[in-house]
Amino acid sequence: MSCSSARLARSSLLIVALVLLALSAATSVSLAQGPEGLPVSSSIVEGGAFKSSGALVADVGFRPDMNGLPFENYGAGPFVNLTPAEMQRLFGDQACASTEGGNCVLHPQVKEIMDRWNKSMEGGHCFGFSFFALRAYKGQLNPSEFGAPSISQIKLADNDKFQREIAFSFVQQFNPVVKNAIIKVTAAEAIDKLLELMKPGATELYSLGFYKADGNGGHEVTPFGVEDLGNGLYAILIWDNNWPNQVRAMLVDKNTNKWAYSAAINPKEPSEMYWGDTTTKPLELTPIGPSGMWQAYCPYCANGDGRAVANAAPILKENVIFLTRHPQQPIHALITDDKGRRLGFTPDGKFVSEIPNARAENPKTGPHKSWTEVEEPIYYVPADLNVTITIDGSLLKTKQTADLVLIGAGYDIGVESIRLKPNQKDTVTLSGDGSKLTYKTESSESPDLIVAVQDAKTKVDYGFLVKGVDVDGGGTINLALDTAKGKLSVSSAGSKKPGTYGLLMERIDEKGEQVFWHDDLQLAPGDSGYLNYAAWSGNKGAVQLEIDRKSDGTIDEKVELTDDELVGQAPQVADIPGGKQIANTPDLDKLAANIAKWVGFTKSTYEAWELPATSTWEDTLTYYDEQMLQAGWDGEGEIDEFDDMIFGLWVDETTKTGLVIIYVPSPDGVQPAFDIAVFGG
């Protein structure tokens, strides 16, 4: 869906306005035609809105123009999502390793789940929009808390408190308490249930979730009424947060038990058609519930045998697996257990589910950018299950990046910054207790390895990042955490040259967090290194590394690793050829500051450039890739798109340094293109 009609302007002020508008815009249309026999109605008018007769057989009183948010569902961009404060609200103090000074320092694995949930919001916040609006309509939220007299007047820009509340509302779809309350229904059952739930005097409100026919592309909307169109045809009136201020409708034919909802601008076009019958995923009605319902049992906490609230149901101990990648890039996971049973996608894109007590869940983000966007499902497997995961780039057209992380009750482990080429397949073997990882790649890689553990007995947590691990094509890297001995081990096989890695270690106890960083950890191929992390006392002290040459079981050398200062410098790049630098303005200052906050730069500068009308994104990206390579950065820039803008990102999350560029192409081949470069460090 493309809801922005703005076009390039010559002044930098209008360029900034265009960028900011596009960052919150829904986007493009593509064809996804449903089968014959779906319900249709002439009440769906030009623009996709529903022209109601006003004769509703059920009505809760909610109206999109008065009770909905005035802007579209947004995804990635310079917005704030979850912070430790929201995780503490969700899981209680058990989410915090330390609350010293009133600040919650999250357990490492709880921070990891927060980061992964935040990443999933880059596809959209539709569940958060619907849940937020219904909470406000129910009186559980006061719009004045977010700087407006009514919900329909809330502003998105520079409203951190509102953005965080949207994120908190979004993750309720992962809350075990909320999930247990969902009512799953067919199309015909949905009408009967809504007529029952929307009776006069009803005190509960419900959000409505649904999926594409293939089970992907989850979306969440706000139902507020039902209209009987005659002959078994009904319209469920909804506020779709991709379409501010509009009354839209899901059509239901009770005779055929089918439903259809066109999310397109033109109802005569079969584009963006959601539909379902008894063979597809059911519709989902989620109650808003009382405010206290939202503090959940924490399945990711080592002390998770307790419950944050009395009504939290016991939860099956399980691990959650995230494959994080760009939603428009077809990188898939195929999880295999020791018996050869599978969960995930086969190389031809077919989904399989053969592992008992395992499942895949598609987050409801509401594709705000493109109908073709499909996030990888979130996978859940039994906690005692060892798995081998194939990260499959068979369907890729260009080189792309992915992360794979497993999170359990008191631990997390994974591989980040995997650069997959078309047809490349890498494998990661993970132990069910989160203590061991083996990564094997078909192409030379320098990924980052992570592992963390929460010790509920000693109340000391440790988190580790082994950065830039060099492994040749066909090679293997192993990572293991021995909590009994207090040692972290790293080894490699199949590489031809020594590797130099960075090592980040976090130690968190009730008094707070201490960080150790060493940027020159060297291991020869076939060697094993053992880090005596439990002996580290903090306070800038050294850590001992034991080296077993050729991994024959004998310690051959002991090295004291010093605690280096964790600092980074902004990359230096040459002026872009053919470019004309634009003077900084207050509006550009604000834009650059928002971008810096979005990617986590603690210090930043920026440059804005006018480029020739003939410039292309491909040439611009190649130029910056080459410049960053000369500046010592490995890998190519990450790519994201927002309407007429394209983003390139080179960001080191450890040192909070890097570069983000925004490219705005010429609209007509005559007017100039533009480039804004934000440097972190």
mmCIF file with all atom_site columns, C-alpha atoms in Angstrom, residues 371-508:
data_model
loop_
_atom_site.group_PDB
_atom_site.id
_atom_site.type_symbol
_atom_site.label_atom_id
_atom_site.label_alt_id
_atom_site.label_comp_id
_atom_site.label_asym_id
_atom_site.label_entity_id
_atom_site.label_seq_id
_atom_site.pdbx_PDB_ins_code
_atom_site.Cartn_x
_atom_site.Cartn_y
_atom_site.Cartn_z
_atom_site.occupancy
_atom_site.B_iso_or_equiv
_atom_site.pdbx_formal_charge
_atom_site.auth_seq_id
_atom_site.auth_comp_id
_atom_site.auth_asym_id
_atom_site.auth_atom_id
_atom_site.pdbx_PDB_model_num
ATOM 1   C CA . TRP A 1 371 ? 2.437  -7.021  0.275  1.00 0.00 ? 371 TRP A CA 1
ATOM 2   C CA . THR A 1 372 ? 5.378  -9.228  -0.689 1.00 0.00 ? 372 THR A CA 1
ATOM 3   C CA . GLU A 1 373 ? 7.088  -8.776  2.695  1.00 0.00 ? 373 GLU A CA 1
ATOM 4   C CA . VAL A 1 374 ? 7.143  -11.992 4.716  1.00 0.00 ? 374 VAL A CA 1
ATOM 5   C CA . GLU A 1 375 ? 8.982  -12.240 8.009  1.00 0.00 ? 375 GLU A CA 1
ATOM 6   C CA . GLU A 1 376 ? 10.419 -15.595 8.982  1.00 0.00 ? 376 GLU A CA 1
ATOM 7   C CA . PRO A 1 377 ? 8.216  -17.318 11.560 1.00 0.00 ? 377 PRO A CA 1
ATOM 8   C CA . ILE A 1 378 ? 9.318  -17.449 15.168 1.00 0.00 ? 378 ILE A CA 1
ATOM 9   C CA . TYR A 1 379 ? 10.063 -21.081 16.015 1.00 0.00 ? 379 TYR A CA 1
ATOM 10  C CA . TYR A 1 380 ? 9.402  -22.815 19.348 1.00 0.00 ? 380 TYR A CA 1
ATOM 11  C CA . VAL A 1 381 ? 10.985 -26.182 20.191 1.00 0.00 ? 381 VAL A CA 1
ATOM 12  C CA . PRO A 1 382 ? 11.159 -28.270 23.396 1.00 0.00 ? 382 PRO A CA 1
ATOM 13  C CA . ALA A 1 383 ? 13.875 -27.015 25.712 1.00 0.00 ? 383 ALA A CA 1
ATOM 14  C CA . ASP A 1 384 ? 15.728 -30.344 25.871 1.00 0.00 ? 384 ASP A CA 1
ATOM 15  C CA . LEU A 1 385 ? 15.938 -30.726 22.088 1.00 0.00 ? 385 LEU A CA 1
ATOM 16  C CA . ASN A 1 386 ? 19.282 -30.532 20.288 1.00 0.00 ? 386 ASN A CA 1
ATOM 17  C CA . VAL A 1 387 ? 18.780 -29.127 16.793 1.00 0.00 ? 387 VAL A CA 1
ATOM 18  C CA . THR A 1 388 ? 20.662 -28.550 13.564 1.00 0.00 ? 388 THR A CA 1
ATOM 19  C CA . ILE A 1 389 ? 19.429 -25.539 11.618 1.00 0.00 ? 389 ILE A CA 1
ATOM 20  C CA . THR A 1 390 ? 20.050 -24.977 7.934  1.00 0.00 ? 390 THR A CA 1
ATOM 21  C CA . ILE A 1 391 ? 20.136 -21.291 7.012  1.00 0.00 ? 391 ILE A CA 1
ATOM 22  C CA . ASP A 1 392 ? 19.102 -21.479 3.385  1.00 0.00 ? 392 ASP A CA 1
ATOM 23  C CA . GLY A 1 393 ? 19.867 -18.800 0.794  1.00 0.00 ? 393 GLY A CA 1
ATOM 24  C CA . SER A 1 394 ? 18.749 -20.916 -2.187 1.00 0.00 ? 394 SER A CA 1
ATOM 25  C CA . LEU A 1 395 ? 16.174 -18.347 -3.296 1.00 0.00 ? 395 LEU A CA 1
ATOM 26  C CA . LEU A 1 396 ? 18.381 -15.257 -2.905 1.00 0.00 ? 396 LEU A CA 1
ATOM 27  C CA . LYS A 1 397 ? 19.247 -13.025 -5.854 1.00 0.00 ? 397 LYS A CA 1
ATOM 28  C CA . THR A 1 398 ? 21.916 -10.987 -4.044 1.00 0.00 ? 398 THR A CA 1
ATOM 29  C CA . LYS A 1 399 ? 24.142 -11.337 -0.984 1.00 0.00 ? 399 LYS A CA 1
ATOM 30  C CA . GLN A 1 400 ? 22.205 -10.736 2.247  1.00 0.00 ? 400 GLN A CA 1
ATOM 31  C CA . THR A 1 401 ? 22.690 -10.851 6.022  1.00 0.00 ? 401 THR A CA 1
ATOM 32  C CA . ALA A 1 402 ? 20.964 -12.981 8.655  1.00 0.00 ? 402 ALA A CA 1
ATOM 33  C CA . ASP A 1 403 ? 21.185 -13.695 12.396 1.00 0.00 ? 403 ASP A CA 1
ATOM 34  C CA . LEU A 1 404 ? 20.230 -16.966 14.087 1.00 0.00 ? 404 LEU A CA 1
ATOM 35  C CA . VAL A 1 405 ? 19.589 -16.967 17.834 1.00 0.00 ? 405 VAL A CA 1
ATOM 36  C CA . LEU A 1 406 ? 18.170 -19.518 20.293 1.00 0.00 ? 406 LEU A CA 1
ATOM 37  C CA . ILE A 1 407 ? 16.773 -18.210 23.591 1.00 0.00 ? 407 ILE A CA 1
ATOM 38  C CA . GLY A 1 408 ? 15.701 -20.318 26.551 1.00 0.00 ? 408 GLY A CA 1
ATOM 39  C CA . ALA A 1 409 ? 15.040 -20.109 30.267 1.00 0.00 ? 409 ALA A CA 1
ATOM 40  C CA . GLY A 1 410 ? 18.246 -18.510 31.483 1.00 0.00 ? 410 GLY A CA 1
ATOM 41  C CA . TYR A 1 411 ? 20.389 -18.602 28.353 1.00 0.00 ? 411 TYR A CA 1
ATOM 42  C CA . ASP A 1 412 ? 20.834 -17.540 24.742 1.00 0.00 ? 412 ASP A CA 1
ATOM 43  C CA . ILE A 1 413 ? 23.254 -18.603 22.019 1.00 0.00 ? 413 ILE A CA 1
ATOM 44  C CA . GLY A 1 414 ? 23.611 -17.821 18.333 1.00 0.00 ? 414 GLY A CA 1
ATOM 45  C CA . VAL A 1 415 ? 25.425 -16.563 15.251 1.00 0.00 ? 415 VAL A CA 1
ATOM 46  C CA . GLU A 1 416 ? 25.028 -12.999 14.001 1.00 0.00 ? 416 GLU A CA 1
ATOM 47  C CA . SER A 1 417 ? 26.017 -11.148 10.826 1.00 0.00 ? 417 SER A CA 1
ATOM 48  C CA . ILE A 1 418 ? 26.028 -14.199 8.544  1.00 0.00 ? 418 ILE A CA 1
ATOM 49  C CA . ARG A 1 419 ? 26.548 -13.017 4.953  1.00 0.00 ? 419 ARG A CA 1
ATOM 50  C CA . LEU A 1 420 ? 24.755 -15.442 2.644  1.00 0.00 ? 420 LEU A CA 1
ATOM 51  C CA . LYS A 1 421 ? 25.342 -15.580 -1.094 1.00 0.00 ? 421 LYS A CA 1
ATOM 52  C CA . PRO A 1 422 ? 22.681 -16.866 -3.503 1.00 0.00 ? 422 PRO A CA 1
ATOM 53  C CA . ASN A 1 423 ? 22.333 -20.676 -3.132 1.00 0.00 ? 423 ASN A CA 1
ATOM 54  C CA . GLN A 1 424 ? 24.526 -20.705 -0.011 1.00 0.00 ? 424 GLN A CA 1
ATOM 55  C CA . LYS A 1 425 ? 23.467 -22.999 2.835  1.00 0.00 ? 425 LYS A CA 1
ATOM 56  C CA . ASP A 1 426 ? 25.117 -22.756 6.248  1.00 0.00 ? 426 ASP A CA 1
ATOM 57  C CA . THR A 1 427 ? 24.320 -24.940 9.246  1.00 0.00 ? 427 THR A CA 1
ATOM 58  C CA . VAL A 1 428 ? 24.228 -24.229 12.967 1.00 0.00 ? 428 VAL A CA 1
ATOM 59  C CA . THR A 1 429 ? 23.989 -27.015 15.547 1.00 0.00 ? 429 THR A CA 1
ATOM 60  C CA . LEU A 1 430 ? 22.691 -25.911 18.957 1.00 0.00 ? 430 LEU A CA 1
ATOM 61  C CA . SER A 1 431 ? 22.362 -27.834 22.199 1.00 0.00 ? 431 SER A CA 1
ATOM 62  C CA . GLY A 1 432 ? 18.995 -27.642 23.899 1.00 0.00 ? 432 GLY A CA 1
ATOM 63  C CA . ASP A 1 433 ? 20.528 -26.179 27.075 1.00 0.00 ? 433 ASP A CA 1
ATOM 64  C CA . GLY A 1 434 ? 22.141 -23.319 25.167 1.00 0.00 ? 434 GLY A CA 1
ATOM 65  C CA . SER A 1 435 ? 25.696 -24.329 26.091 1.00 0.00 ? 435 SER A CA 1
ATOM 66  C CA . LYS A 1 436 ? 27.128 -25.455 22.731 1.00 0.00 ? 436 LYS A CA 1
ATOM 67  C CA . LEU A 1 437 ? 27.174 -24.173 19.167 1.00 0.00 ? 437 LEU A CA 1
ATOM 68  C CA . THR A 1 438 ? 28.766 -25.455 15.986 1.00 0.00 ? 438 THR A CA 1
ATOM 69  C CA . TYR A 1 439 ? 28.659 -23.296 12.871 1.00 0.00 ? 439 TYR A CA 1
ATOM 70  C CA . LYS A 1 440 ? 29.630 -24.598 9.446  1.00 0.00 ? 440 LYS A CA 1
ATOM 71  C CA . THR A 1 441 ? 29.699 -22.397 6.362  1.00 0.00 ? 441 THR A CA 1
ATOM 72  C CA . GLU A 1 442 ? 29.955 -23.043 2.633  1.00 0.00 ? 442 GLU A CA 1
ATOM 73  C CA . SER A 1 443 ? 31.606 -19.650 2.038  1.00 0.00 ? 443 SER A CA 1
ATOM 74  C CA . SER A 1 444 ? 34.309 -17.733 3.880  1.00 0.00 ? 444 SER A CA 1
ATOM 75  C CA . GLU A 1 445 ? 32.667 -15.774 6.684  1.00 0.00 ? 445 GLU A CA 1
ATOM 76  C CA . SER A 1 446 ? 33.463 -13.512 9.641  1.00 0.00 ? 446 SER A CA 1
ATOM 77  C CA . PRO A 1 447 ? 30.316 -13.778 11.769 1.00 0.00 ? 447 PRO A CA 1
ATOM 78  C CA . ASP A 1 448 ? 29.847 -12.877 15.410 1.00 0.00 ? 448 ASP A CA 1
ATOM 79  C CA . LEU A 1 449 ? 29.117 -15.588 17.994 1.00 0.00 ? 449 LEU A CA 1
ATOM 80  C CA . ILE A 1 450 ? 27.049 -14.878 21.109 1.00 0.00 ? 450 ILE A CA 1
ATOM 81  C CA . VAL A 1 451 ? 26.269 -16.851 24.239 1.00 0.00 ? 451 VAL A CA 1
ATOM 82  C CA . ALA A 1 452 ? 24.903 -15.836 27.638 1.00 0.00 ? 452 ALA A CA 1
ATOM 83  C CA . VAL A 1 453 ? 23.789 -17.472 30.856 1.00 0.00 ? 453 VAL A CA 1
ATOM 84  C CA . GLN A 1 454 ? 21.827 -16.455 33.941 1.00 0.00 ? 454 GLN A CA 1
ATOM 85  C CA . ASP A 1 455 ? 22.832 -18.242 37.148 1.00 0.00 ? 455 ASP A CA 1
ATOM 86  C CA . ALA A 1 456 ? 19.850 -18.140 39.510 1.00 0.00 ? 456 ALA A CA 1
ATOM 87  C CA . LYS A 1 457 ? 21.938 -19.561 42.385 1.00 0.00 ? 457 LYS A CA 1
ATOM 88  C CA . THR A 1 458 ? 24.914 -17.196 42.370 1.00 0.00 ? 458 THR A CA 1
ATOM 89  C CA . LYS A 1 459 ? 22.809 -14.344 40.944 1.00 0.00 ? 459 LYS A CA 1
ATOM 90  C CA . VAL A 1 460 ? 25.604 -13.522 38.506 1.00 0.00 ? 460 VAL A CA 1
ATOM 91  C CA . ASP A 1 461 ? 24.976 -13.360 34.755 1.00 0.00 ? 461 ASP A CA 1
ATOM 92  C CA . TYR A 1 462 ? 27.518 -13.552 31.971 1.00 0.00 ? 462 TYR A CA 1
ATOM 93  C CA . GLY A 1 463 ? 27.184 -12.596 28.333 1.00 0.00 ? 463 GLY A CA 1
ATOM 94  C CA . PHE A 1 464 ? 29.804 -13.076 25.611 1.00 0.00 ? 464 PHE A CA 1
ATOM 95  C CA . LEU A 1 465 ? 30.356 -11.786 22.095 1.00 0.00 ? 465 LEU A CA 1
ATOM 96  C CA . VAL A 1 466 ? 33.178 -13.277 20.012 1.00 0.00 ? 466 VAL A CA 1
ATOM 97  C CA . LYS A 1 467 ? 33.402 -10.768 17.207 1.00 0.00 ? 467 LYS A CA 1
ATOM 98  C CA . GLY A 1 468 ? 34.573 -11.290 13.638 1.00 0.00 ? 468 GLY A CA 1
ATOM 99  C CA . VAL A 1 469 ? 35.285 -15.020 13.818 1.00 0.00 ? 469 VAL A CA 1
ATOM 100 C CA . ASP A 1 470 ? 37.145 -15.943 10.614 1.00 0.00 ? 470 ASP A CA 1
ATOM 101 C CA . VAL A 1 471 ? 36.115 -19.247 9.067  1.00 0.00 ? 471 VAL A CA 1
ATOM 102 C CA . ASP A 1 472 ? 36.921 -20.402 5.533  1.00 0.00 ? 472 ASP A CA 1
ATOM 103 C CA . GLY A 1 473 ? 34.404 -22.009 3.207  1.00 0.00 ? 473 GLY A CA 1
ATOM 104 C CA . GLY A 1 474 ? 33.862 -25.577 4.390  1.00 0.00 ? 474 GLY A CA 1
ATOM 105 C CA . GLY A 1 475 ? 35.246 -24.671 7.800  1.00 0.00 ? 475 GLY A CA 1
ATOM 106 C CA . THR A 1 476 ? 33.686 -25.060 11.229 1.00 0.00 ? 476 THR A CA 1
ATOM 107 C CA . ILE A 1 477 ? 33.700 -22.909 14.369 1.00 0.00 ? 477 ILE A CA 1
ATOM 108 C CA . ASN A 1 478 ? 32.749 -24.255 17.808 1.00 0.00 ? 478 ASN A CA 1
ATOM 109 C CA . LEU A 1 479 ? 31.627 -22.318 20.865 1.00 0.00 ? 479 LEU A CA 1
ATOM 110 C CA . ALA A 1 480 ? 30.880 -23.863 24.264 1.00 0.00 ? 480 ALA A CA 1
ATOM 111 C CA . LEU A 1 481 ? 30.085 -22.555 27.742 1.00 0.00 ? 481 LEU A CA 1
ATOM 112 C CA . ASP A 1 482 ? 31.007 -24.781 30.698 1.00 0.00 ? 482 ASP A CA 1
ATOM 113 C CA . THR A 1 483 ? 29.244 -23.183 33.660 1.00 0.00 ? 483 THR A CA 1
ATOM 114 C CA . ALA A 1 484 ? 30.529 -25.819 36.095 1.00 0.00 ? 484 ALA A CA 1
ATOM 115 C CA . LYS A 1 485 ? 34.162 -24.907 35.342 1.00 0.00 ? 485 LYS A CA 1
ATOM 116 C CA . GLY A 1 486 ? 33.467 -21.265 34.558 1.00 0.00 ? 486 GLY A CA 1
ATOM 117 C CA . LYS A 1 487 ? 35.094 -21.484 31.117 1.00 0.00 ? 487 LYS A CA 1
ATOM 118 C CA . LEU A 1 488 ? 34.161 -20.348 27.618 1.00 0.00 ? 488 LEU A CA 1
ATOM 119 C CA . SER A 1 489 ? 35.808 -22.301 24.792 1.00 0.00 ? 489 SER A CA 1
ATOM 120 C CA . VAL A 1 490 ? 36.306 -21.366 21.139 1.00 0.00 ? 490 VAL A CA 1
ATOM 121 C CA . SER A 1 491 ? 37.839 -23.582 18.450 1.00 0.00 ? 491 SER A CA 1
ATOM 122 C CA . SER A 1 492 ? 37.897 -23.832 14.673 1.00 0.00 ? 492 SER A CA 1
ATOM 123 C CA . ALA A 1 493 ? 38.574 -26.452 12.047 1.00 0.00 ? 493 ALA A CA 1
ATOM 124 C CA . GLY A 1 494 ? 39.083 -26.200 8.311  1.00 0.00 ? 494 GLY A CA 1
ATOM 125 C CA . SER A 1 495 ? 40.474 -22.652 8.227  1.00 0.00 ? 495 SER A CA 1
ATOM 126 C CA . LYS A 1 496 ? 43.834 -21.982 6.585  1.00 0.00 ? 496 LYS A CA 1
ATOM 127 C CA . LYS A 1 497 ? 45.036 -18.913 8.444  1.00 0.00 ? 497 LYS A CA 1
ATOM 128 C CA . PRO A 1 498 ? 45.082 -17.666 12.060 1.00 0.00 ? 498 PRO A CA 1
ATOM 129 C CA . GLY A 1 499 ? 42.113 -15.673 13.241 1.00 0.00 ? 499 GLY A CA 1
ATOM 130 C CA . THR A 1 500 ? 42.065 -12.436 15.217 1.00 0.00 ? 500 THR A CA 1
ATOM 131 C CA . TYR A 1 501 ? 38.862 -11.791 17.118 1.00 0.00 ? 501 TYR A CA 1
ATOM 132 C CA . GLY A 1 502 ? 37.353 -9.264  19.446 1.00 0.00 ? 502 GLY A CA 1
ATOM 133 C CA . LEU A 1 503 ? 36.008 -10.514 22.768 1.00 0.00 ? 503 LEU A CA 1
ATOM 134 C CA . LEU A 1 504 ? 33.292 -8.734  24.726 1.00 0.00 ? 504 LEU A CA 1
ATOM 135 C CA . MET A 1 505 ? 32.276 -10.066 28.140 1.00 0.00 ? 505 MET A CA 1
ATOM 136 C CA . GLU A 1 506 ? 29.528 -8.707  30.380 1.00 0.00 ? 506 GLU A CA 1
ATOM 137 C CA . ARG A 1 507 ? 29.228 -9.586  34.054 1.00 0.00 ? 507 ARG A CA 1
ATOM 138 C CA . ILE A 1 508 ? 26.017 -8.554  35.779 1.00 0.00 ? 508 ILE A CA 1
#
